[in-house]
Structures are given as C-alpha cells and as structure tokens.
Coordinates of C-alpha atoms in Angstrom, one line a residue:
M1 CA 97.3 117.3 92.5
H2 CA 98.6 114.2 94.0
S3 CA 99.3 113.6 97.4
G4 CA 103.4 112.4 97.7
R5 CA 103.0 109.6 99.6
I6 CA 103.9 106.0 98.5
A7 CA 102.4 103.2 98.3
P8 CA 102.8 100.5 101.0
P9 CA 104.3 96.3 99.2
L10 CA 101.7 95.3 97.7
S11 CA 100.3 92.3 99.2
P12 CA 101.7 88.6 98.0
E13 CA 98.4 88.0 97.4
E14 CA 98.6 91.2 95.4
R15 CA 101.4 90.3 93.6
A16 CA 99.8 86.8 93.0
L17 CA 97.2 88.0 90.9
F18 CA 99.1 90.2 88.9
D19 CA 101.6 87.9 87.7
N20 CA 99.3 85.3 87.8
F21 CA 96.3 87.3 85.7
G22 CA 98.6 90.5 84.4
Y23 CA 96.2 92.7 85.7
L24 CA 96.4 94.6 89.5
L25 CA 92.7 95.5 90.0
L26 CA 93.5 98.7 93.3
R27 CA 89.8 100.0 93.8
G28 CA 90.3 103.8 96.3
F29 CA 93.5 103.7 94.5
L30 CA 93.1 107.3 93.4
P31 CA 91.3 109.9 95.8
R32 CA 87.5 111.4 94.0
D33 CA 88.9 114.7 93.4
A34 CA 91.8 113.3 91.3
V35 CA 89.6 110.9 89.7
R36 CA 87.3 114.4 88.3
W37 CA 90.2 116.5 87.8
L38 CA 91.2 113.2 85.3
L39 CA 87.1 113.0 83.7
E40 CA 87.5 116.3 83.3
I41 CA 91.2 116.2 81.3
V42 CA 90.2 113.5 78.8
D43 CA 86.9 114.8 78.4
R44 CA 88.0 117.3 77.1
V45 CA 90.8 115.9 75.0
C46 CA 88.7 112.7 73.6
E47 CA 85.8 116.2 73.0
A48 CA 87.9 117.8 71.0
E49 CA 89.2 114.7 69.0
R50 CA 85.2 113.8 68.4
V51 CA 85.1 117.3 66.7
R52 CA 88.3 116.8 64.5
Q53 CA 86.8 113.3 63.4
G54 CA 83.0 114.4 63.5
L55 CA 82.4 111.5 66.1
G56 CA 78.8 111.5 67.6
L57 CA 78.3 111.0 71.4
Q58 CA 77.5 107.2 71.1
D59 CA 80.5 106.9 68.8
F60 CA 83.7 104.8 70.8
V61 CA 87.0 107.6 70.7
E62 CA 90.9 106.8 71.5
V63 CA 93.4 109.1 71.4
R64 CA 96.5 108.2 71.0
N65 CA 99.3 109.7 72.8
A66 CA 96.9 111.5 74.5
V67 CA 99.9 113.3 77.2
A68 CA 100.4 115.5 73.3
K69 CA 97.4 116.5 73.5
D70 CA 97.1 117.6 77.2
H71 CA 100.2 117.8 79.6
E72 CA 98.5 117.6 82.4
L73 CA 98.1 114.0 81.7
L74 CA 101.8 113.5 82.4
A75 CA 101.0 113.5 86.3
L76 CA 100.1 109.9 85.8
V77 CA 103.1 108.3 84.5
D78 CA 105.3 110.0 87.9
W79 CA 101.9 110.0 90.7
P80 CA 104.7 108.8 93.7
E81 CA 101.5 106.2 94.9
M82 CA 100.9 105.0 91.6
L83 CA 105.0 105.0 90.6
S84 CA 106.0 102.5 93.5
I85 CA 103.8 100.6 93.1
I86 CA 105.2 100.3 89.4
T87 CA 108.3 99.9 90.2
E88 CA 107.6 97.5 92.4
L89 CA 105.9 95.1 89.7
M90 CA 108.5 96.4 87.0
G91 CA 111.5 97.6 88.0
V92 CA 113.3 100.9 87.9
E93 CA 114.2 101.0 84.3
L94 CA 110.3 102.4 82.9
Q95 CA 110.3 104.5 79.7
L96 CA 106.5 105.4 78.8
N97 CA 105.7 103.7 74.9
T98 CA 102.4 105.6 74.4
S99 CA 99.7 107.0 76.1
H100 CA 95.9 106.5 75.1
A101 CA 92.5 108.5 76.2
M102 CA 89.8 105.9 75.7
V103 CA 85.8 106.6 75.9
R104 CA 83.1 103.9 75.0
P105 CA 79.5 105.0 75.2
P106 CA 77.7 102.7 77.5
Q107 CA 76.4 99.2 75.6
P108 CA 73.3 99.3 74.1
P109 CA 70.6 96.8 76.1
D110 CA 70.3 93.5 74.7
T111 CA 73.8 92.9 73.4
P112 CA 76.2 89.8 74.5
E113 CA 79.1 90.8 77.1
S114 CA 81.3 90.9 74.0
F115 CA 80.0 93.3 72.9
K116 CA 82.6 95.6 74.2
A117 CA 85.5 93.1 74.2
I118 CA 89.3 94.4 74.3
A119 CA 91.7 91.7 74.0
W120 CA 93.7 92.5 77.1
H121 CA 97.6 92.5 76.9
R122 CA 100.3 93.6 78.5
D123 CA 102.1 96.4 76.7
G124 CA 105.7 95.3 75.4
H125 CA 108.3 92.3 75.5
Q126 CA 105.7 89.3 77.2
N127 CA 109.0 87.9 79.1
I128 CA 110.5 90.9 80.6
P129 CA 111.8 89.2 84.2
V130 CA 109.3 90.8 86.9
V131 CA 111.4 91.9 90.3

C-alpha cells in the first residue's frame, strides 16, 4: 500500500514544534487511498468491538492492542515515509509498546470544547533524549 519513499528531513521549524510541544502535524502525509484503506480497517475493528461490548454508534469505542485484532494495521509500524520521520525524532531503537484504535462520535451541539478533551501525552519515559 505504501509508496516506499522516504520522507525528506524535517525542517528546523518542524523539529522545534515537536521539541516544544511534543507532536508534529503533517497534513496530507498519507495518500488518500491509504487513508481510505486504513479507515476501512479501523471501522471493521471498531465495529467488532462495538458488537462485543454492546455499544451504539453514538458511543466512544476504543480497541486496545489493535494490531492483534487486524494485522493489516502493522503496515503503519514500518511505513517508510513515517518511519524515517520517527527515527529522526526518536532514534532507531524503537519498540511497539501498544496500539489503540479509537473512534469518537460527533460532538453533541451546545457542548463545550472540553467535552472531548484528552490529556495528550507522550507515551514512555519523558526524559528520553531525542537524537
């Protein structure tokens, strides 16, 4: 599914954004056909979890260890374009600790922005030097 190309090195601005805020937003990073393919997999995995838990379409669903539920999700682990950026940010000694697929329903009208707030965090040790 992936193109096999390696992403160009991060710009100094992108690197500073990651270093200062702990995330990097790369718009248009995945090709549209890859996004559709991955959404189909996540929909399938999450629908099975909805059935298992008796959840409705308006309920939040979270699938822990998602790659074990559908091995096609493993493609994201070593997606060349993504892996080159991740190793640039975090080094080459990486391990997959866990994987989650989460689907949140649309936010109800007239609810505060904090309704879906997630305490964003970096998984793992917080003081790992970035090389």
